């Protein structure tokens, strides 16, 4: 059975088909581990009442060897029909002129938000003195900014034309310059702002910070900030500007602030407990997400979701780490925690809670795969042993 949409809300059947892309390299190992953990959590939470039927879809290297394309039409069709998918990492084909699978899926399903929760779990290696203060969620706009790929190489016909046009408009660009375009729209900025604000209210977050470089890029990043404030106005007095907090009763209200991008990098290191939801344009989001991941154990444990209006793909943040392919040594945490996001997205929160708790208990007992074991100085578990350990900790709840 598939998810449907009624009155703009997801209707999730108790027996749910979820398509998954196993991924290349370490993909098969971490997908197997993740599915096992998720299935067990659902069994413990709901007995026989709820179940996921996993349907494998091919993409990446497997699809290239079978169908000559990394993203067969049938895969796109099935993900779109099901509205949701779990995706392992894919190796980017070198040469061959294939379009990025991630970018293509994002465009087709209009997954306009990249959502990255960054939360410290005790036991993870961290360079911070007080990593337990890190609990943020990044909302990165996913469709605009320099990622639209509008770029012209130096001396190309298009670059020369743009330089000529700019000269007519009174701007001098040095000849022999490469040109990149950075479009940021009101529509794109306001819809991600709304998603981030709605998330903040639904999850009882205290504040939301717009991260921008509007002091330099006034009509792109500066406009993003203005449009985010404009969106916030629609919520009336439920949102309070940080400059107006003094003396106000804050119960249930959300504080809105903004920070210039470079400052934001020191804020997350020096005052992490003052930041909660971070809302930013595409490029800032790319940078800040990985910087934050480094504070809580690295990309091996950071989850993510690409989310649109009633469509979502949840995926590991890291790549296919080919050197660990089929060795059963990779850390499945990023994909498993992405599956936890997926369970929360479909509101199967009980099973999400069980996995998170078991994950914390497994870390506490220092039963971890090699990427974490080498920092903690303990013996490493294989990928499947780690998954088994999480399952055992769930059963012992
Ligand atoms: P990567 O696959 O993320 O791996 C880089 C390094 O990070 C690994 O060598 C390993 O470090 C560590 N690592 C990442 N994930 C890990 C895990 N689950 N468990 C343990 N260690 C992990 O980055 P890459 O080598 O630059 O990229 C490989 C391929 O993946 C490329 O084709 C790239 O384009 C693609 N990629 C795909 C996606 C995606 O599908 N979303 C994202 C990023 C990259 P150590 O060597 O220090 O142990």
Short mmCIF file of C-alpha atoms and ligand atoms in Angstrom, two decimals:
data_model
loop_
_atom_site.label_atom_id
_atom_site.label_comp_id
_atom_site.label_asym_id
_atom_site.label_seq_id
_atom_site.Cartn_x
_atom_site.Cartn_y
_atom_site.Cartn_z
CA UNK A 1 0.00 0.00 0.00
CA UNK A 2 1.15 3.48 -0.82
CA UNK A 3 1.01 6.81 0.98
CA UNK A 4 -1.74 9.10 -0.32
CA UNK A 5 -2.53 12.75 0.34
CA UNK A 6 -5.83 14.11 1.65
CA UNK A 7 -6.38 17.78 2.57
CA UNK A 8 -2.68 18.36 2.04
CA UNK A 9 -1.74 15.76 4.71
CA UNK A 10 -0.13 12.36 4.27
CA UNK A 11 -2.35 9.32 4.77
CA UNK A 12 -0.05 6.46 5.75
CA UNK A 13 -1.34 2.87 5.55
CA UNK A 14 -0.34 0.43 8.29
CA UNK A 15 1.31 -1.89 5.77
CA UNK A 16 3.45 0.49 3.83
CA UNK A 17 5.49 -0.08 0.67
CA UNK A 18 8.69 1.95 0.80
CA UNK A 19 11.06 1.96 -2.17
CA UNK A 20 14.75 2.03 -1.39
CA UNK A 21 17.89 2.52 -3.42
CA UNK A 22 20.57 0.35 -1.90
CA UNK A 23 23.44 2.53 -3.15
CA UNK A 24 26.93 1.84 -4.47
CA UNK A 25 30.11 0.98 -2.57
CA UNK A 26 29.17 0.61 1.09
CA UNK A 27 25.49 1.09 0.15
CA UNK A 28 24.49 -2.61 0.29
CA UNK A 29 26.10 -3.11 3.73
CA UNK A 30 24.56 -0.03 5.35
CA UNK A 31 21.14 -0.51 3.68
CA UNK A 32 20.92 -4.09 4.98
CA UNK A 33 21.84 -2.96 8.49
CA UNK A 34 19.36 -0.07 8.42
CA UNK A 35 16.42 -2.13 7.15
CA UNK A 36 17.06 -4.70 9.88
CA UNK A 37 17.05 -2.06 12.64
CA UNK A 38 13.92 -0.33 11.26
CA UNK A 39 11.98 -3.60 10.84
CA UNK A 40 12.78 -4.67 14.39
CA UNK A 41 11.80 -1.29 15.82
CA UNK A 42 8.43 -1.44 14.03
CA UNK A 43 7.85 -4.98 15.30
CA UNK A 44 8.61 -3.93 18.88
CA UNK A 45 6.47 -0.78 18.63
CA UNK A 46 3.43 -2.08 16.77
CA UNK A 47 3.59 -5.91 16.70
CA UNK A 48 1.86 -7.13 13.56
CA UNK A 49 -0.24 -3.99 13.20
CA UNK A 50 2.31 -2.06 11.14
CA UNK A 51 4.96 -3.14 8.68
CA UNK A 52 7.19 -1.80 5.93
CA UNK A 53 7.44 -3.74 2.68
CA UNK A 54 10.78 -2.67 1.22
CA UNK A 55 10.92 -2.53 -2.58
CA UNK A 56 14.35 -2.27 -4.11
CA UNK A 57 14.78 0.19 -6.99
CA UNK A 58 17.95 0.29 -9.02
CA UNK A 59 20.04 3.41 -9.50
CA UNK A 60 23.73 4.24 -9.76
CA UNK A 61 26.33 1.68 -10.86
CA UNK A 62 23.84 -1.22 -10.76
CA UNK A 63 21.50 0.68 -13.09
CA UNK A 64 24.28 1.72 -15.44
CA UNK A 65 25.37 -1.89 -15.91
CA UNK A 66 21.76 -3.10 -16.35
CA UNK A 67 20.08 -0.24 -18.20
CA UNK A 68 22.88 2.08 -19.36
CA UNK A 69 21.64 4.95 -17.16
CA UNK A 70 22.16 5.70 -13.45
CA UNK A 71 18.51 6.65 -13.00
CA UNK A 72 16.07 4.48 -14.99
CA UNK A 73 12.64 5.94 -15.68
CA UNK A 74 10.96 3.15 -13.73
CA UNK A 75 12.91 4.12 -10.59
CA UNK A 76 11.77 7.74 -10.88
CA UNK A 77 8.18 6.66 -11.56
CA UNK A 78 8.05 4.34 -8.52
CA UNK A 79 9.59 6.87 -6.13
CA UNK A 80 7.16 9.53 -7.34
CA UNK A 81 4.18 7.17 -6.99
CA UNK A 82 5.21 6.21 -3.45
CA UNK A 83 6.07 9.83 -2.48
CA UNK A 84 8.84 8.62 -0.20
CA UNK A 85 12.09 6.67 -0.46
CA UNK A 86 15.22 5.71 1.45
CA UNK A 87 18.41 6.13 -0.51
CA UNK A 88 21.94 4.83 -0.02
CA UNK A 89 24.94 6.73 -1.38
CA UNK A 90 25.71 6.57 -5.10
CA UNK A 91 29.11 6.81 -6.75
CA UNK A 92 29.25 9.78 -9.13
CA UNK A 93 30.10 8.31 -12.55
CA UNK A 94 33.35 9.75 -13.89
CA UNK A 95 32.90 10.84 -17.51
CA UNK A 96 29.94 9.52 -19.52
CA UNK A 97 27.98 12.76 -19.21
CA UNK A 98 25.36 11.41 -16.76
CA UNK A 99 23.34 13.93 -14.79
CA UNK A 100 23.58 13.66 -11.02
CA UNK A 101 20.92 11.27 -9.71
CA UNK A 102 20.43 13.39 -6.59
CA UNK A 103 19.92 16.61 -8.52
CA UNK A 104 17.55 14.94 -11.00
CA UNK A 105 15.38 13.43 -8.25
CA UNK A 106 15.35 16.72 -6.36
CA UNK A 107 14.14 18.56 -9.47
CA UNK A 108 11.53 16.01 -10.57
CA UNK A 109 9.96 15.75 -7.11
CA UNK A 110 10.61 19.42 -6.26
CA UNK A 111 12.35 18.50 -3.01
CA UNK A 112 13.09 22.08 -2.12
CA UNK A 113 14.43 21.61 1.40
CA UNK A 114 17.50 19.71 2.50
CA UNK A 115 16.87 19.06 6.17
CA UNK A 116 19.80 18.06 8.37
CA UNK A 117 19.28 17.46 12.10
CA UNK A 118 22.58 17.76 13.95
CA UNK A 119 22.33 16.37 17.44
CA UNK A 120 25.05 15.12 19.71
CA UNK A 121 24.64 11.63 21.15
CA UNK A 122 26.80 10.84 24.20
CA UNK A 123 29.75 8.65 23.24
CA UNK A 124 30.34 10.15 19.79
CA UNK A 125 33.81 11.62 19.27
CA UNK A 126 33.68 15.42 19.14
CA UNK A 127 36.28 18.20 19.04
CA UNK A 128 34.03 20.38 21.28
CA UNK A 129 34.41 20.74 25.06
CA UNK A 130 30.62 20.59 25.53
CA UNK A 131 29.23 18.78 22.49
CA UNK A 132 26.01 17.99 24.38
CA UNK A 133 25.04 21.62 23.68
CA UNK A 134 24.70 20.83 19.94
CA UNK A 135 21.10 20.17 18.88
CA UNK A 136 20.26 22.06 15.69
CA UNK A 137 18.32 21.42 12.51
CA UNK A 138 19.50 22.99 9.25
CA UNK A 139 16.92 23.88 6.58
CA UNK A 140 18.91 24.40 3.39
CA UNK A 141 17.14 25.69 0.29
CA UNK A 142 17.72 22.98 -2.29
CA UNK A 143 16.77 24.30 -5.72
CA UNK A 144 18.31 27.75 -6.28
CA UNK A 145 21.50 29.73 -5.72
CA UNK A 146 24.74 28.82 -7.48
CA UNK A 147 23.60 25.17 -7.49
CA UNK A 148 21.37 25.90 -10.50
CA UNK A 149 24.57 25.27 -12.44
CA UNK A 150 24.36 28.38 -14.61
CA UNK A 151 28.08 28.82 -15.28
CA UNK A 152 30.11 29.85 -18.26
CA UNK A 153 33.85 29.17 -18.62
CA UNK A 154 36.25 32.06 -19.15
CA UNK A 155 36.38 33.19 -22.80
CA UNK A 156 33.30 31.13 -23.79
CA UNK A 157 30.80 32.77 -26.12
CA UNK A 158 28.28 33.08 -23.26
CA UNK A 159 30.82 34.57 -20.82
CA UNK A 160 31.86 37.16 -23.41
CA UNK A 161 28.17 38.01 -24.04
CA UNK A 162 27.48 38.44 -20.33
CA UNK A 163 30.59 40.65 -19.93
CA UNK A 164 29.38 42.78 -22.87
CA UNK A 165 25.89 43.09 -21.37
CA UNK A 166 27.34 44.08 -17.98
CA UNK A 167 29.50 46.67 -19.65
CA UNK A 168 26.34 48.18 -21.22
CA UNK A 169 24.80 48.27 -17.73
CA UNK A 170 27.85 50.15 -16.46
CA UNK A 171 29.77 47.32 -14.78
CA UNK A 172 33.29 46.40 -15.73
CA UNK A 173 34.15 42.71 -15.54
CA UNK A 174 37.73 41.74 -16.36
CA UNK A 175 37.87 39.89 -19.69
CA UNK A 176 38.90 36.26 -19.32
CA UNK A 177 36.61 35.88 -16.25
CA UNK A 178 34.53 32.79 -15.69
CA UNK A 179 30.91 33.67 -14.91
CA UNK A 180 28.48 32.04 -12.47
CA UNK A 181 24.91 33.13 -11.79
CA UNK A 182 23.30 33.09 -8.33
CA UNK A 183 19.48 33.33 -8.62
CA UNK A 184 17.47 33.46 -5.38
CA UNK A 185 13.72 34.05 -5.67
CA UNK A 186 11.01 35.33 -3.34
CA UNK A 187 8.94 32.20 -4.02
CA UNK A 188 11.85 29.83 -3.26
CA UNK A 189 12.89 31.75 -0.14
CA UNK A 190 9.39 32.05 1.32
CA UNK A 191 8.40 28.42 0.86
CA UNK A 192 11.50 27.09 2.65
CA UNK A 193 11.07 29.74 5.35
CA UNK A 194 7.52 28.51 5.90
CA UNK A 195 8.65 24.89 6.09
CA UNK A 196 11.37 25.74 8.64
CA UNK A 197 9.00 27.85 10.77
CA UNK A 198 6.26 25.20 10.71
CA UNK A 199 8.84 22.58 11.70
CA UNK A 200 10.06 24.79 14.57
CA UNK A 201 6.53 25.15 15.95
CA UNK A 202 5.62 21.49 15.46
CA UNK A 203 8.80 20.36 17.22
CA UNK A 204 8.67 22.96 20.02
CA UNK A 205 11.94 24.56 18.97
CA UNK A 206 12.77 27.88 20.64
CA UNK A 207 14.44 29.90 17.92
CA UNK A 208 15.16 30.10 14.23
CA UNK A 209 18.22 31.85 12.74
CA UNK A 210 18.52 33.05 9.16
CA UNK A 211 22.13 32.53 8.03
CA UNK A 212 23.01 34.83 5.12
CA UNK A 213 25.72 36.94 3.56
CA UNK A 214 23.34 39.79 2.80
CA UNK A 215 25.84 42.47 3.71
CA UNK A 216 27.71 41.64 0.49
CA UNK A 217 25.10 39.89 -1.71
CA UNK A 218 22.22 42.26 -1.02
CA UNK A 219 19.73 41.17 -3.66
CA UNK A 220 20.24 37.43 -3.31
CA UNK A 221 21.21 36.48 0.26
CA UNK A 222 20.04 39.83 1.65
CA UNK A 223 16.71 39.36 -0.10
CA UNK A 224 16.50 35.78 1.25
CA UNK A 225 16.74 37.26 4.77
CA UNK A 226 14.06 39.89 4.03
CA UNK A 227 11.70 37.30 2.53
CA UNK A 228 12.23 35.04 5.56
CA UNK A 229 11.23 37.96 7.85
CA UNK A 230 8.24 38.63 5.57
CA UNK A 231 7.15 34.99 5.89
CA UNK A 232 7.51 35.21 9.67
CA UNK A 233 5.10 38.19 9.75
CA UNK A 234 2.34 35.85 8.56
CA UNK A 235 2.55 34.11 11.97
CA UNK A 236 1.68 37.33 13.84
CA UNK A 237 2.80 37.54 17.47
CA UNK A 238 3.65 33.83 17.59
CA UNK A 239 7.09 34.88 16.30
CA UNK A 240 9.14 37.50 18.13
CA UNK A 241 12.21 39.25 16.79
CA UNK A 242 15.22 38.71 19.11
CA UNK A 243 15.52 42.46 19.60
CA UNK A 244 11.98 42.54 21.04
CA UNK A 245 12.24 39.60 23.44
CA UNK A 246 13.00 41.59 26.62
CA UNK A 247 10.00 41.71 28.93
CA UNK A 248 7.76 39.57 26.67
CA UNK A 249 6.03 36.38 27.82
CA UNK A 250 7.57 33.75 25.56
CA UNK A 251 5.42 30.67 26.16
CA UNK A 252 5.15 28.78 22.89
CA UNK A 253 6.60 31.68 20.90
CA UNK A 254 9.45 31.39 18.47
CA UNK A 255 12.38 33.82 18.48
CA UNK A 256 13.61 34.90 15.06
CA UNK A 257 17.17 36.11 14.51
CA UNK A 258 19.63 36.45 11.67
CA UNK A 259 23.39 36.09 11.49
CA UNK A 260 25.90 36.84 8.77
CA UNK A 261 27.31 33.57 7.41
CA UNK A 262 30.92 33.98 8.56
CA UNK A 263 29.83 34.89 12.08
CA UNK A 264 27.54 31.85 12.09
CA UNK A 265 30.55 29.53 11.87
CA UNK A 266 32.00 30.86 15.12
CA UNK A 267 28.56 30.97 16.77
CA UNK A 268 28.01 27.23 16.28
CA UNK A 269 31.39 26.55 17.89
CA UNK A 270 31.31 29.08 20.71
CA UNK A 271 27.59 29.31 21.59
CA UNK A 272 25.95 26.18 20.15
CA UNK A 273 23.20 26.11 22.77
CA UNK A 274 21.86 29.48 21.54
CA UNK A 275 20.97 28.07 18.11
CA UNK A 276 18.14 25.77 17.27
CA UNK A 277 16.72 25.85 13.70
CA UNK A 278 19.02 27.33 11.03
CA UNK A 279 17.45 28.58 7.80
CA UNK A 280 19.73 29.32 4.87
CA UNK A 281 20.20 29.52 1.11
CA UNK A 282 21.75 26.59 -0.71
CA UNK A 283 25.50 27.28 -0.57
CA UNK A 284 25.52 28.39 3.08
CA UNK A 285 23.55 25.27 3.93
CA UNK A 286 26.09 23.06 2.23
CA UNK A 287 28.95 24.56 4.26
CA UNK A 288 27.27 24.81 7.65
CA UNK A 289 25.79 21.27 7.50
CA UNK A 290 29.17 19.57 7.20
CA UNK A 291 30.78 21.94 9.71
CA UNK A 292 28.05 20.99 12.18
CA UNK A 293 28.37 17.28 11.36
CA UNK A 294 32.05 17.48 12.34
CA UNK A 295 30.99 18.69 15.80
CA UNK A 296 28.91 15.58 16.50
CA UNK A 297 30.94 12.66 15.13
CA UNK A 298 31.30 13.41 11.41
CA UNK A 299 29.42 12.60 8.23
CA UNK A 300 29.34 8.88 9.09
CA UNK A 301 26.58 9.61 11.63
CA UNK A 302 24.79 12.67 10.16
CA UNK A 303 21.30 12.04 8.69
CA UNK A 304 19.42 14.02 6.05
CA UNK A 305 16.13 14.35 4.23
CA UNK A 306 15.29 16.05 0.95
CA UNK A 307 11.74 17.23 1.43
CA UNK A 308 9.10 18.91 -0.73
CA UNK A 309 5.34 19.27 -0.41
CA UNK A 310 4.25 15.70 0.42
CA UNK A 311 7.33 14.14 -1.21
CA UNK A 312 10.55 13.14 0.54
CA UNK A 313 13.75 11.16 0.07
CA UNK A 314 15.83 10.33 3.13
CA UNK A 315 19.49 9.58 2.57
CA UNK A 316 22.91 9.18 4.15
CA UNK A 317 24.97 12.36 4.07
CA UNK A 318 28.23 10.64 3.13
CA UNK A 319 29.23 9.11 -0.20
CA UNK A 320 29.78 5.50 -1.25
CA UNK A 321 33.25 5.21 0.42
CA UNK A 322 34.38 2.66 -2.23
CA UNK A 323 37.43 1.53 -0.28
CA UNK A 324 35.11 -0.05 2.33
CA UNK A 325 32.72 -1.62 -0.24
CA UNK A 326 31.50 -5.12 0.71
CA UNK A 327 33.87 -5.34 3.69
CA UNK A 328 31.07 -5.06 6.27
CA UNK A 329 32.99 -2.34 8.11
CA UNK A 330 31.13 0.88 7.21
CA UNK A 331 29.15 2.84 9.75
CA UNK A 332 25.40 2.59 8.93
CA UNK A 333 24.44 5.33 11.45
CA UNK A 334 23.89 8.10 8.90
CA UNK A 335 21.45 6.00 6.87
CA UNK A 336 19.82 4.53 9.99
CA UNK A 337 19.26 7.98 11.49
CA UNK A 338 17.93 9.15 8.10
CA UNK A 339 15.44 6.28 8.35
CA UNK A 340 14.55 7.59 11.83
CA UNK A 341 13.75 10.95 10.17
CA UNK A 342 11.63 9.04 7.66
CA UNK A 343 9.71 7.29 10.46
CA UNK A 344 9.04 10.67 12.08
CA UNK A 345 7.94 12.05 8.70
CA UNK A 346 5.26 9.33 8.49
CA UNK A 347 4.53 9.84 12.20
CA UNK A 348 5.59 6.37 13.28
CA UNK A 349 7.29 8.16 16.17
CA UNK A 350 7.26 5.24 18.60
CA UNK A 351 9.60 3.21 16.39
CA UNK A 352 11.79 6.27 15.74
CA UNK A 353 12.13 6.81 19.51
CA UNK A 354 13.04 3.16 20.08
CA UNK A 355 15.85 3.28 17.50
CA UNK A 356 17.24 6.55 18.84
CA UNK A 357 17.26 5.24 22.41
CA UNK A 358 18.91 1.95 21.39
CA UNK A 359 21.47 3.89 19.32
CA UNK A 360 22.38 5.97 22.39
CA UNK A 361 22.61 2.83 24.58
CA UNK A 362 24.80 1.08 22.00
CA UNK A 363 27.17 4.07 21.93
CA UNK A 364 27.19 4.18 25.73
CA UNK A 365 28.38 0.56 25.73
CA UNK A 366 31.08 1.55 23.19
CA UNK A 367 29.84 -1.04 20.70
CA UNK A 368 30.65 0.89 17.54
CA UNK A 369 31.98 0.43 14.00
CA UNK A 370 35.54 1.29 13.02
CA UNK A 371 35.09 5.00 12.19
CA UNK A 372 34.03 5.66 15.79
CA UNK A 373 36.05 2.86 17.43
CA UNK A 374 39.35 4.31 16.28
CA UNK A 375 38.56 7.61 18.01
CA UNK A 376 37.29 5.95 21.15
CA UNK A 377 40.17 3.44 21.33
CA UNK A 378 37.88 0.40 21.50
CA UNK A 379 37.54 -2.77 19.41
CA UNK A 380 35.41 -2.15 16.30
CA UNK A 381 32.23 -4.03 15.44
CA UNK A 382 31.43 -4.92 11.83
CA UNK A 383 28.46 -3.17 10.19
CA UNK A 384 26.19 -6.16 10.80
CA UNK A 385 27.40 -6.67 14.39
CA UNK A 386 26.64 -2.99 15.06
CA UNK A 387 23.11 -3.40 13.65
CA UNK A 388 22.64 -6.55 15.78
CA UNK A 389 23.83 -4.67 18.83
CA UNK A 390 21.27 -1.89 18.24
CA UNK A 391 18.57 -4.55 17.83
CA UNK A 392 19.63 -6.24 21.09
CA UNK A 393 19.55 -2.90 22.89
CA UNK A 394 16.03 -2.30 21.52
CA UNK A 395 14.86 -5.65 22.82
CA UNK A 396 16.36 -4.87 26.25
CA UNK A 397 14.45 -1.59 26.60
P1 LIG B 1 32.72 9.47 1.00
O1 LIG B 1 32.19 8.31 0.25
O2 LIG B 1 31.78 10.17 1.92
O3 LIG B 1 33.96 8.92 1.86
C1 LIG B 1 34.98 9.74 2.35
C2 LIG B 1 35.55 9.15 3.63
O4 LIG B 1 34.63 9.39 4.68
C3 LIG B 1 35.77 7.64 3.62
O5 LIG B 1 36.96 7.28 3.01
C4 LIG B 1 35.73 7.38 5.11
O6 LIG B 1 36.87 7.97 5.75
C5 LIG B 1 34.61 8.26 5.56
N1 LIG B 1 33.27 7.66 5.50
C6 LIG B 1 32.20 8.12 4.79
N2 LIG B 1 31.13 7.40 5.06
C7 LIG B 1 31.49 6.47 5.95
C8 LIG B 1 30.79 5.42 6.63
N3 LIG B 1 29.47 5.23 6.46
N4 LIG B 1 31.47 4.62 7.46
C9 LIG B 1 32.78 4.83 7.66
N5 LIG B 1 33.50 5.79 7.08
C10 LIG B 1 32.86 6.61 6.24
O7 LIG B 1 33.34 10.57 0.03
P2 LIG B 1 34.17 10.40 -1.31
O8 LIG B 1 35.18 9.32 -1.14
O9 LIG B 1 34.60 11.75 -1.65
O10 LIG B 1 33.10 9.94 -2.39
C11 LIG B 1 32.94 8.59 -2.88
C12 LIG B 1 31.84 8.60 -3.94
O11 LIG B 1 30.58 8.94 -3.34
C13 LIG B 1 32.08 9.63 -5.05
O12 LIG B 1 31.70 9.05 -6.26
C14 LIG B 1 31.15 10.77 -4.67
O13 LIG B 1 30.79 11.54 -5.78
C15 LIG B 1 29.98 10.01 -4.10
N6 LIG B 1 29.12 10.80 -3.18
C16 LIG B 1 27.80 10.50 -3.20
C17 LIG B 1 26.93 11.15 -2.34
C18 LIG B 1 25.47 10.79 -2.37
O14 LIG B 1 25.07 9.87 -3.06
N7 LIG B 1 24.62 11.49 -1.64
C19 LIG B 1 27.42 12.08 -1.41
C20 LIG B 1 28.81 12.34 -1.40
C21 LIG B 1 29.65 11.68 -2.29
P3 LIG B 1 38.22 7.23 6.16
O15 LIG B 1 38.91 6.95 4.85
O16 LIG B 1 38.90 8.31 6.95
O17 LIG B 1 37.90 6.03 6.95
#
